[in-house]
Coordinates of N, CA and C and ligand atoms in Angstrom, one line a residue:
X70 N 90.6 30.7 -22.9 CA 90.5 32.1 -22.6 C 91.4 33.0 -23.5
X71 N 90.9 34.0 -24.1 CA 91.7 34.8 -25.0 C 92.3 36.0 -24.2
X72 N 93.1 36.8 -24.9 CA 93.9 37.8 -24.2 C 93.1 38.9 -23.6
X73 N 91.9 39.2 -24.2 CA 91.0 40.3 -23.7 C 90.5 39.9 -22.3
X74 N 90.1 38.6 -22.2 CA 89.6 38.1 -20.9 C 90.6 38.2 -19.8
X75 N 91.9 37.8 -20.2 CA 93.0 37.9 -19.2 C 93.2 39.3 -18.7
X76 N 93.1 40.3 -19.7 CA 93.3 41.7 -19.4 C 92.2 42.2 -18.4
X77 N 91.0 41.8 -18.7 CA 89.9 42.2 -17.8 C 90.1 41.6 -16.4
X78 N 90.4 40.3 -16.4 CA 90.6 39.7 -15.1 C 91.7 40.3 -14.3
X79 N 92.9 40.6 -15.0 CA 94.0 41.3 -14.4 C 93.6 42.6 -13.7
X80 N 92.8 43.4 -14.5 CA 92.4 44.7 -14.0 C 91.5 44.5 -12.8
X81 N 90.6 43.6 -12.8 CA 89.7 43.3 -11.7 C 90.4 43.0 -10.5
X82 N 91.4 42.0 -10.6 CA 92.1 41.5 -9.4 C 93.0 42.7 -8.8
X83 N 93.7 43.4 -9.7 CA 94.6 44.4 -9.2 C 93.8 45.6 -8.6
X84 N 92.6 45.9 -9.2 CA 91.7 46.9 -8.6 C 91.3 46.5 -7.3
X85 N 90.9 45.3 -7.1 CA 90.5 44.8 -5.7 C 91.6 45.0 -4.7
X86 N 92.8 44.5 -5.0 CA 93.9 44.7 -4.1 C 94.2 46.1 -3.8
X87 N 94.2 46.9 -4.9 CA 94.5 48.3 -4.7 C 93.5 49.0 -3.7
X88 N 92.2 48.7 -3.9 CA 91.2 49.3 -3.0 C 91.4 48.8 -1.6
X89 N 91.7 47.6 -1.4 CA 91.9 47.1 0.0 C 93.1 47.7 0.6
X90 N 94.3 47.7 -0.1 CA 95.5 48.2 0.5 C 95.5 49.7 0.7
X91 N 94.9 50.5 -0.2 CA 94.9 51.9 -0.1 C 94.1 52.4 1.1
X92 N 93.2 51.6 1.6 CA 92.4 51.9 2.7 C 93.3 51.8 4.0
X93 N 94.4 51.2 3.9 CA 95.2 51.0 5.1 C 96.7 51.3 4.8
X94 N 97.0 52.6 4.5 CA 98.3 52.9 4.1 C 99.3 52.9 5.3
X95 N 98.7 53.0 6.5 CA 99.5 52.9 7.7 C 99.8 51.5 8.0
X96 N 101.0 51.0 7.6 CA 101.3 49.6 7.7 C 101.5 49.1 9.1
X97 N 101.7 50.0 10.0 CA 102.0 49.6 11.4 C 100.7 49.2 12.1
X98 N 99.6 49.5 11.5 CA 98.3 49.2 12.1 C 97.5 48.1 11.4
X99 N 97.1 47.1 12.1 CA 96.4 46.0 11.5 C 94.9 46.4 11.3
X100 N 94.4 46.1 10.2 CA 93.0 46.5 9.8 C 92.0 46.1 10.8
X101 N 92.1 45.0 11.5 CA 91.2 44.5 12.4 C 91.1 45.3 13.7
X102 N 92.3 46.0 13.9 CA 92.3 46.8 15.2 C 91.9 48.3 15.0
X103 N 91.6 48.6 13.7 CA 91.3 50.0 13.5 C 89.8 50.3 13.8
X104 N 89.5 51.6 14.1 CA 88.1 51.9 14.3 C 87.4 51.9 13.0
X105 N 86.1 51.7 13.0 CA 85.4 51.7 11.7 C 85.1 53.1 11.2
X106 N 85.3 54.2 12.1 CA 85.0 55.5 11.7 C 86.1 56.0 10.6
X107 N 85.6 56.9 9.8 CA 86.6 57.5 8.9 C 86.6 59.0 9.0
X108 N 87.7 59.6 8.7 CA 87.8 61.0 8.9 C 88.4 61.6 7.6
X109 N 87.5 61.8 6.6 CA 88.0 62.3 5.3 C 88.6 63.7 5.4
X110 N 88.3 64.4 6.4 CA 88.8 65.8 6.5 C 90.2 65.9 7.2
X111 N 90.7 64.7 7.7 CA 91.9 64.8 8.4 C 93.1 65.0 7.5
X112 N 94.1 65.7 7.9 CA 95.3 65.9 7.1 C 96.3 64.8 7.5
X113 N 97.1 64.4 6.5 CA 98.1 63.3 6.7 C 99.5 63.7 6.6
X114 N 99.7 65.0 6.4 CA 101.1 65.5 6.3 C 101.0 67.0 6.8
X115 N 102.0 67.4 7.6 CA 102.1 68.8 8.0 C 103.5 69.3 8.0
X116 N 103.7 70.4 7.3 CA 105.0 70.9 7.1 C 106.1 69.9 6.8
X117 N 105.7 69.0 5.8 CA 106.7 68.0 5.4 C 106.8 66.8 6.2
X118 N 106.0 66.7 7.4 CA 106.1 65.6 8.3 C 104.8 64.7 8.0
X119 N 105.1 63.4 7.8 CA 104.0 62.5 7.6 C 103.3 62.2 9.0
X120 N 101.9 62.2 8.9 CA 101.1 62.0 10.1 C 100.4 60.6 10.0
X121 N 100.2 60.0 11.2 CA 99.4 58.8 11.3 C 97.9 59.2 11.1
X122 N 97.1 58.2 10.9 CA 95.6 58.5 10.8 C 94.9 58.4 12.1
X123 N 93.9 59.3 12.3 CA 93.1 59.2 13.6 C 92.5 57.8 13.8
X124 N 92.3 57.1 12.6 CA 91.7 55.8 12.7 C 92.6 54.8 13.4
X125 N 93.8 55.2 13.6 CA 94.8 54.3 14.3 C 94.6 54.2 15.8
X126 N 93.7 55.0 16.4 CA 93.5 54.9 17.8 C 92.8 53.5 18.2
X127 N 93.3 52.9 19.2 CA 92.6 51.7 19.7 C 91.7 52.2 20.8
X128 N 90.6 51.5 20.9 CA 89.6 51.9 22.0 C 89.8 50.9 23.1
X129 N 90.4 51.4 24.2 CA 90.5 50.5 25.4 C 90.4 51.4 26.6
X130 N 89.6 52.4 26.6 CA 89.4 53.3 27.7 C 88.6 52.5 28.8
X131 N 88.8 53.0 30.1 CA 88.3 52.2 31.2 C 86.8 52.0 31.2
X132 N 86.0 52.9 30.7 CA 84.5 52.8 30.6 C 83.9 52.9 29.2
X133 N 84.8 52.8 28.2 CA 84.3 53.0 26.9 C 84.2 54.5 26.5
X134 N 83.9 54.8 25.2 CA 83.9 56.1 24.8 C 82.8 57.0 25.5
X135 N 83.2 58.2 25.8 CA 82.3 59.1 26.5 C 81.6 60.1 25.5
X136 N 80.4 60.4 25.7 CA 79.7 61.3 24.9 C 79.4 62.6 25.7
X137 N 80.2 63.6 25.3 CA 80.0 64.9 26.1 C 79.2 65.9 25.4
X138 N 78.1 66.4 26.1 CA 77.2 67.4 25.5 C 77.7 68.7 26.0
X139 N 78.1 69.6 25.0 CA 78.7 70.9 25.3 C 77.7 71.8 26.0
X140 N 76.4 71.5 26.0 CA 75.4 72.4 26.6 C 75.5 72.3 28.1
X141 N 75.9 71.2 28.7 CA 76.1 71.2 30.1 C 77.5 70.9 30.6
X142 N 78.5 71.0 29.6 CA 79.9 70.7 29.9 C 80.5 72.0 30.5
X143 N 81.4 71.8 31.5 CA 82.2 72.9 32.0 C 83.6 72.4 32.1
X144 N 84.6 73.2 31.7 CA 86.0 72.9 32.0 C 86.4 73.6 33.3
X145 N 86.7 72.9 34.4 CA 87.0 73.5 35.6 C 88.4 73.5 36.0
X146 N 88.9 74.5 36.7 CA 90.2 74.5 37.3 C 90.0 74.8 38.8
X147 N 90.5 73.8 39.6 CA 90.2 73.8 41.0 C 91.4 73.5 41.9
X148 N 91.2 73.5 43.2 CA 92.3 73.2 44.1 C 93.1 74.4 44.5
X149 N 94.5 74.3 44.4 CA 95.3 75.3 44.9 C 95.5 76.4 43.9
X150 N 94.4 77.1 43.7 CA 94.4 78.3 42.8 C 93.8 79.5 43.4
X151 N 94.1 80.7 43.0 CA 93.5 81.9 43.6 C 92.1 82.0 43.2
X152 N 91.8 81.7 41.9 CA 90.4 81.8 41.5 C 90.0 80.6 40.7
X153 N 89.1 79.7 41.3 CA 88.7 78.6 40.6 C 87.9 79.0 39.3
X154 N 88.1 78.2 38.3 CA 87.5 78.6 37.0 C 86.5 77.6 36.6
X155 N 85.5 78.0 35.8 CA 84.5 77.1 35.2 C 84.1 77.8 33.9
X156 N 84.6 77.2 32.8 CA 84.3 77.7 31.4 C 83.5 76.7 30.6
X157 N 82.6 77.3 29.7 CA 82.0 76.5 28.7 C 83.0 76.1 27.7
X158 N 82.6 75.2 26.8 CA 83.5 74.8 25.7 C 83.8 76.0 24.8
X159 N 82.8 76.8 24.5 CA 82.9 78.0 23.6 C 83.8 79.0 24.3
X160 N 83.6 79.2 25.6 CA 84.5 80.2 26.3 C 85.9 79.8 26.2
X161 N 86.3 78.5 26.3 CA 87.7 78.1 26.3 C 88.2 78.4 24.9
X162 N 87.5 78.0 23.8 CA 87.9 78.2 22.4 C 88.1 79.7 22.1
X163 N 87.1 80.5 22.6 CA 87.2 82.0 22.3 C 88.3 82.7 23.1
X164 N 88.5 82.3 24.3 CA 89.3 83.1 25.2 C 90.8 82.8 25.0
X165 N 91.2 81.6 24.6 CA 92.6 81.3 24.5 C 93.1 81.1 23.1
X166 N 94.3 81.5 22.9 CA 94.9 81.3 21.6 C 95.3 79.9 21.4
X167 N 95.3 79.3 20.2 CA 95.6 77.9 20.1 C 96.9 77.7 19.3
X168 N 97.5 76.6 19.6 CA 98.9 76.3 19.1 C 98.9 74.9 18.5
X169 N 99.8 74.7 17.5 CA 99.8 73.4 16.9 C 101.2 72.7 17.1
X170 N 101.2 71.4 17.3 CA 102.4 70.7 17.5 C 102.3 69.2 17.0
X171 N 103.3 68.8 16.2 CA 103.3 67.3 15.8 C 103.9 66.6 17.0
X172 N 103.1 65.6 17.5 CA 103.5 64.9 18.7 C 103.2 63.4 18.6
X173 N 104.2 62.6 19.1 CA 104.0 61.1 19.0 C 103.4 60.7 20.4
X174 N 102.3 59.9 20.3 CA 101.7 59.3 21.5 C 102.0 57.8 21.4
X175 N 102.7 57.3 22.5 CA 103.0 55.9 22.5 C 102.2 55.2 23.6
X176 N 101.4 54.2 23.2 CA 100.7 53.4 24.2 C 101.6 52.2 24.7
X177 N 101.4 51.8 25.9 CA 102.1 50.7 26.5 C 101.9 49.4 25.8
X178 N 100.7 49.4 25.1 CA 100.4 48.1 24.3 C 101.2 47.9 23.1
X179 N 102.1 48.9 22.7 CA 103.0 48.8 21.6 C 102.7 49.5 20.3
X180 N 101.6 50.3 20.3 CA 101.3 51.1 19.1 C 101.5 52.5 19.4
X181 N 101.7 53.3 18.4 CA 101.9 54.7 18.6 C 101.3 55.5 17.4
X182 N 101.0 56.8 17.6 CA 100.5 57.6 16.6 C 101.2 58.9 16.6
X183 N 101.6 59.4 15.4 CA 102.2 60.7 15.2 C 101.1 61.6 14.6
X184 N 100.6 62.5 15.4 CA 99.5 63.3 15.0 C 99.8 64.8 15.1
X185 N 99.1 65.6 14.4 CA 99.1 67.1 14.6 C 98.1 67.4 15.7
X186 N 98.6 67.9 16.8 CA 97.8 68.3 18.0 C 97.6 69.8 18.0
X187 N 96.3 70.2 18.2 CA 96.1 71.7 18.3 C 95.3 71.9 19.6
X188 N 95.8 72.8 20.3 CA 95.1 73.1 21.6 C 95.5 74.4 22.2
X189 N 95.0 74.6 23.4 CA 95.4 75.8 24.2 C 96.5 75.5 25.1
X190 N 97.3 76.4 25.5 CA 98.4 76.2 26.4 C 97.8 76.1 27.8
X191 N 98.2 75.0 28.5 CA 97.8 74.9 29.9 C 98.3 76.0 30.7
X192 N 99.5 76.5 30.4 CA 100.0 77.7 31.1 C 99.1 78.9 31.0
X193 N 98.5 79.1 29.9 CA 97.5 80.3 29.8 C 96.3 80.0 30.7
X194 N 95.8 78.8 30.7 CA 94.7 78.5 31.6 C 95.0 78.6 33.0
X195 N 96.2 78.1 33.4 CA 96.6 78.2 34.8 C 96.9 79.6 35.2
X196 N 97.4 80.4 34.3 CA 97.7 81.9 34.6 C 96.4 82.6 35.0
X197 N 95.3 82.2 34.3 CA 94.0 82.7 34.5 C 93.5 82.5 35.9
X198 N 93.8 81.3 36.4 CA 93.3 80.9 37.7 C 94.3 81.4 38.8
X199 N 95.5 81.5 38.5 CA 96.5 82.0 39.5 C 96.9 80.8 40.3
X200 N 98.2 80.3 40.1 CA 98.6 79.1 40.9 C 99.1 79.5 42.2
X201 N 98.6 78.8 43.3 CA 99.1 79.1 44.6 C 100.5 78.5 44.8
X202 N 101.3 79.1 45.7 CA 102.7 78.7 45.7 C 103.0 77.3 46.3
X203 N 102.0 76.7 47.0 CA 102.1 75.4 47.5 C 101.7 74.3 46.5
X204 N 101.3 74.7 45.3 CA 100.9 73.7 44.3 C 102.1 73.0 43.7
X205 N 102.0 71.7 43.6 CA 103.1 70.9 43.0 C 102.7 70.0 41.9
X206 N 101.5 69.5 41.9 CA 101.0 68.5 41.0 C 99.7 69.0 40.3
X207 N 99.6 68.6 39.1 CA 98.4 68.9 38.3 C 97.6 67.6 38.1
X208 N 96.4 67.5 38.6 CA 95.6 66.3 38.4 C 94.5 66.5 37.4
X209 N 94.4 65.6 36.4 CA 93.4 65.7 35.3 C 92.3 64.7 35.6
X210 N 91.1 65.2 35.7 CA 89.9 64.4 36.0 C 89.1 64.4 34.7
X211 N 88.6 63.2 34.3 CA 87.8 63.0 33.1 C 86.4 62.5 33.4
X212 N 85.6 62.7 32.4 CA 84.1 62.4 32.6 C 83.9 60.9 32.9
X213 N 84.8 60.0 32.6 CA 84.6 58.6 32.8 C 85.2 58.2 34.2
X214 N 85.6 59.2 35.0 CA 86.2 58.9 36.3 C 87.7 58.6 36.3
X215 N 88.3 58.6 35.1 CA 89.7 58.4 34.9 C 90.4 59.6 35.4
X216 N 91.6 59.3 36.1 CA 92.5 60.5 36.5 C 93.9 60.1 36.2
X217 N 94.7 61.1 36.0 CA 96.1 61.0 35.9 C 96.7 62.3 36.3
X218 N 98.0 62.3 36.6 CA 98.6 63.6 37.1 C 100.0 63.8 36.5
X219 N 100.5 65.0 36.6 CA 101.8 65.4 36.1 C 102.4 66.4 37.1
X220 N 103.7 66.4 37.3 CA 104.3 67.5 38.1 C 104.0 68.9 37.5
X221 N 103.7 69.9 38.3 CA 103.4 71.2 37.8 C 104.6 71.7 37.0
X222 N 105.8 71.5 37.4 CA 107.0 72.0 36.7 C 107.0 71.4 35.3
X223 N 106.6 70.2 35.1 CA 106.6 69.5 33.8 C 105.6 70.2 32.9
X224 N 104.4 70.4 33.4 CA 103.4 71.1 32.6 C 103.9 72.4 32.1
X225 N 104.5 73.2 33.1 CA 105.0 74.5 32.8 C 106.2 74.5 31.8
X226 N 107.2 73.7 32.1 CA 108.4 73.6 31.3 C 108.2 73.2 29.9
X227 N 107.3 72.1 29.7 CA 107.1 71.6 28.4 C 106.0 72.4 27.7
X228 N 105.4 73.3 28.4 CA 104.3 74.1 27.9 C 103.3 73.3 27.2
X229 N 102.7 72.3 28.0 CA 101.8 71.3 27.4 C 100.5 71.9 26.9
X230 N 100.0 71.3 25.9 CA 98.7 71.7 25.3 C 97.5 70.9 25.8
X231 N 96.4 71.5 25.9 CA 95.1 70.8 26.1 C 94.5 70.8 24.7
X232 N 94.5 69.7 24.1 CA 94.1 69.6 22.7 C 92.6 69.6 22.4
X233 N 92.1 70.3 21.4 CA 90.7 70.1 21.0 C 90.6 69.7 19.5
X234 N 91.8 69.6 18.8 CA 91.8 69.1 17.4 C 92.9 68.2 17.2
X235 N 92.8 67.2 16.4 CA 93.9 66.3 15.9 C 93.8 66.2 14.4
X236 N 94.9 66.4 13.8 CA 95.0 66.3 12.3 C 94.0 67.3 11.7
X237 N 93.8 68.4 12.3 CA 92.9 69.5 11.8 C 91.4 69.1 11.9
X238 N 91.1 68.1 12.6 CA 89.7 67.7 12.8 C 89.3 67.9 14.3
X239 N 88.2 68.4 14.6 CA 87.7 68.6 15.9 C 87.8 67.2 16.6
X240 N 88.4 67.2 17.8 CA 88.6 65.9 18.5 C 87.3 65.1 18.5
X241 N 87.3 63.9 17.8 CA 86.1 63.1 17.8 C 85.7 62.6 19.2
X242 N 84.4 62.3 19.4 CA 84.0 61.8 20.7 C 84.8 60.7 21.3
X243 N 85.1 59.7 20.5 CA 85.9 58.5 21.0 C 87.3 58.9 21.4
X244 N 87.9 59.9 20.7 CA 89.2 60.3 21.0 C 89.4 61.4 22.1
X245 N 88.2 61.8 22.7 CA 88.4 62.6 23.8 C 87.6 64.0 23.8
X246 N 86.7 64.2 22.9 CA 86.0 65.4 22.8 C 85.4 65.7 24.2
X247 N 85.5 67.0 24.7 CA 86.0 68.1 24.1 C 87.5 68.4 24.2
X248 N 88.2 67.8 25.3 CA 89.6 68.1 25.5 C 90.4 66.9 25.9
X249 N 91.6 66.8 25.3 CA 92.5 65.7 25.6 C 93.9 66.3 25.9
X250 N 94.5 65.9 27.0 CA 95.8 66.4 27.4 C 96.8 65.8 26.4
X251 N 97.6 66.7 25.8 CA 98.7 66.2 24.9 C 99.9 66.2 25.8
X252 N 100.1 65.0 26.4 CA 101.1 64.8 27.4 C 102.5 64.4 26.8
X253 N 102.9 65.4 26.0 CA 104.2 65.2 25.3 C 105.3 64.6 26.1
X254 N 105.9 63.5 25.6 CA 107.1 62.9 26.3 C 106.6 61.8 27.3
X255 N 105.3 61.6 27.5 CA 104.9 60.7 28.4 C 104.1 59.5 27.8
X256 N 104.0 58.4 28.4 CA 103.3 57.2 27.9 C 101.8 57.6 27.8
X257 N 101.1 56.8 26.9 CA 99.7 57.1 26.5 C 98.8 57.3 27.7
X258 N 99.0 56.6 28.8 CA 98.1 56.7 29.9 C 98.1 58.1 30.6
X259 N 99.1 58.9 30.3 CA 99.0 60.3 30.8 C 98.2 61.2 29.9
X260 N 97.9 60.8 28.7 CA 97.1 61.6 27.7 C 95.6 61.5 28.0
X261 N 95.2 62.1 29.1 CA 93.8 62.1 29.5 C 92.8 62.6 28.5
X262 N 91.9 61.7 28.2 CA 90.8 62.2 27.3 C 89.6 62.7 28.1
X263 N 88.7 63.4 27.4 CA 87.4 63.9 28.0 C 87.7 64.6 29.3
X264 N 88.7 65.4 29.3 CA 89.1 66.2 30.6 C 88.0 67.2 30.9
X265 N 87.6 67.1 32.2 CA 86.6 68.1 32.7 C 87.0 68.9 33.8
X266 N 88.1 68.5 34.5 CA 88.5 69.2 35.7 C 90.0 69.1 35.8
X267 N 90.7 70.2 36.1 CA 92.1 70.3 36.3 C 92.3 70.8 37.7
X268 N 92.9 69.9 38.5 CA 93.1 70.2 40.0 C 94.5 70.4 40.3
X269 N 94.8 71.6 41.0 CA 96.1 71.8 41.4 C 96.2 71.3 42.9
X270 N 97.3 70.5 43.1 CA 97.4 69.8 44.4 C 98.8 69.9 45.0
X271 N 99.0 69.7 46.3 CA 100.3 69.7 46.9 C 100.7 68.2 47.1
X272 N 99.9 67.3 46.8 CA 100.1 65.9 47.1 C 101.0 65.2 46.1
X273 N 102.3 65.2 46.4 CA 103.3 64.6 45.5 C 103.2 63.0 45.4
X274 N 102.4 62.4 46.3 CA 102.3 61.0 46.3 C 101.0 60.6 45.5
X275 N 100.3 61.5 44.9 CA 99.1 61.2 44.2 C 99.3 60.3 43.0
X276 N 98.4 59.3 42.9 CA 98.5 58.3 41.8 C 97.2 58.2 41.1
X277 N 97.2 58.3 39.8 CA 96.0 58.2 38.9 C 95.6 56.8 38.7
X278 N 94.7 56.6 37.8 CA 94.1 55.3 37.6 C 95.1 54.2 37.3
X279 N 95.9 54.3 36.2 CA 96.9 53.3 35.9 C 98.1 53.3 36.8
X280 N 98.4 54.5 37.2 CA 99.6 54.7 38.1 C 99.4 53.9 39.4
X281 N 98.2 53.9 39.9 CA 97.9 53.2 41.2 C 97.8 51.7 41.0
X282 N 97.8 51.3 39.7 CA 97.8 49.8 39.4 C 99.1 49.4 38.9
X283 N 100.2 50.1 39.2 CA 101.5 49.7 39.0 C 102.3 50.3 37.8
X284 N 101.6 51.2 37.0 CA 102.4 51.8 36.0 C 103.2 53.0 36.5
X285 N 104.3 53.3 35.9 CA 105.2 54.3 36.4 C 104.5 55.7 36.5
X286 N 104.7 56.3 37.6 CA 104.1 57.7 37.8 C 104.9 58.7 37.0
X287 N 106.2 58.4 36.8 CA 107.0 59.3 35.9 C 106.6 59.2 34.5
X288 N 106.4 58.0 34.0 CA 105.9 57.7 32.7 C 106.6 58.3 31.5
X289 N 107.9 58.7 31.7 CA 108.6 59.2 30.5 C 108.6 58.1 29.4
X290 N 108.3 58.5 28.2 CA 108.1 57.5 27.2 C 109.4 56.9 26.6
X291 N 110.5 57.4 27.1 CA 111.8 56.8 26.7 C 112.4 55.9 27.8
X292 N 111.5 55.7 28.9 CA 111.9 54.8 30.0 C 110.8 53.7 30.1
X293 N 111.1 52.6 30.8 CA 110.1 51.5 31.0 C 108.9 52.0 31.7
X294 N 107.7 51.5 31.4 CA 106.5 52.0 32.0 C 106.2 51.3 33.3
X295 N 107.1 50.3 33.7 CA 107.0 49.8 35.1 C 108.2 50.2 35.8
X296 N 108.0 50.6 37.1 CA 109.2 51.1 37.9 C 110.0 50.0 38.3
X297 N 109.4 48.8 38.5 CA 110.1 47.7 39.1 C 111.0 47.0 38.0
Ligands
LIG495 N1 89.5 59.5 30.3 C1 90.4 58.6 29.8 N2 91.5 59.0 29.2 C2 92.4 58.1 28.8 C3 92.2 56.7 29.0 C4 91.0 56.3 29.6 O1 90.7 55.1 29.9 N3 90.1 57.3 30.0 N4 93.1 55.8 28.5 C5 94.5 56.3 28.3 C6 95.4 55.3 27.6 S1 95.9 53.9 28.4 C7 95.8 55.6 26.3 S2 97.0 54.7 25.5 C8 95.3 56.8 25.6 C9 94.8 56.4 24.2 O2 93.7 55.6 24.5 P1 93.2 54.4 23.6 O3 94.2 53.4 23.7 O4 91.9 54.0 24.2 O5 93.1 55.0 22.2 O6 94.3 57.5 26.3 C10 94.5 57.6 27.6 N5 93.5 58.5 28.2
LIG496 MO1 97.4 53.0 26.9

């Protein structure tokens, strides 16, 4: 073999490895666990902060990905409110101002994603409905029957967002379109996807899907996710 052949071979081999490696710059994520979807429009850096890729989401939702059709979708606010609400997707987007925050979502399975979340303030939505003074808990109901809850004071204090975009991309169906709760500071199971109803309740003993199966109801992501 002469020198030209070696050079060609070297280029071919390094080109192959480059193309394989550059598709998975996020070294914390194993290629086999990534979704096959790609999101060329997503941003990977925001105000100097590096972001994970949307492709890093694992799919392990209780009934698989939900397909929500906005023509019959309504976001409802019910329970201990002065005026129950029912908005179309477009009404929510038009009516409320949106906010952006870089937030880390940690799943109990040991992976995490640092993404740019954009959404409406739950405080704005709740103000619209008027919170009754006996309300203590906010319960999130999703189209797959999944539920989770947070104390009302936590939602208000943390000024939590109900996200409709991640990394500047409209929330993809698998990731929770039309709305996903950005449950800042809480373990992944509090980040309800495909949210369709937000219920104000007085029941401080309420437990959602994973919480009623032994996961911590407090779910602070700096504490263990099992209470025992
Ligand atoms: N509606 C709904 N939301 C959900 C779930 C679910 O099964 N259904 N799973 C939760 C869990 S356990 C995590 S870690 C996050 C991210 O889910 P993923 O692990 O399937 O990507 O979504 C949360 N929100
Ligand atoms: Mo999770």
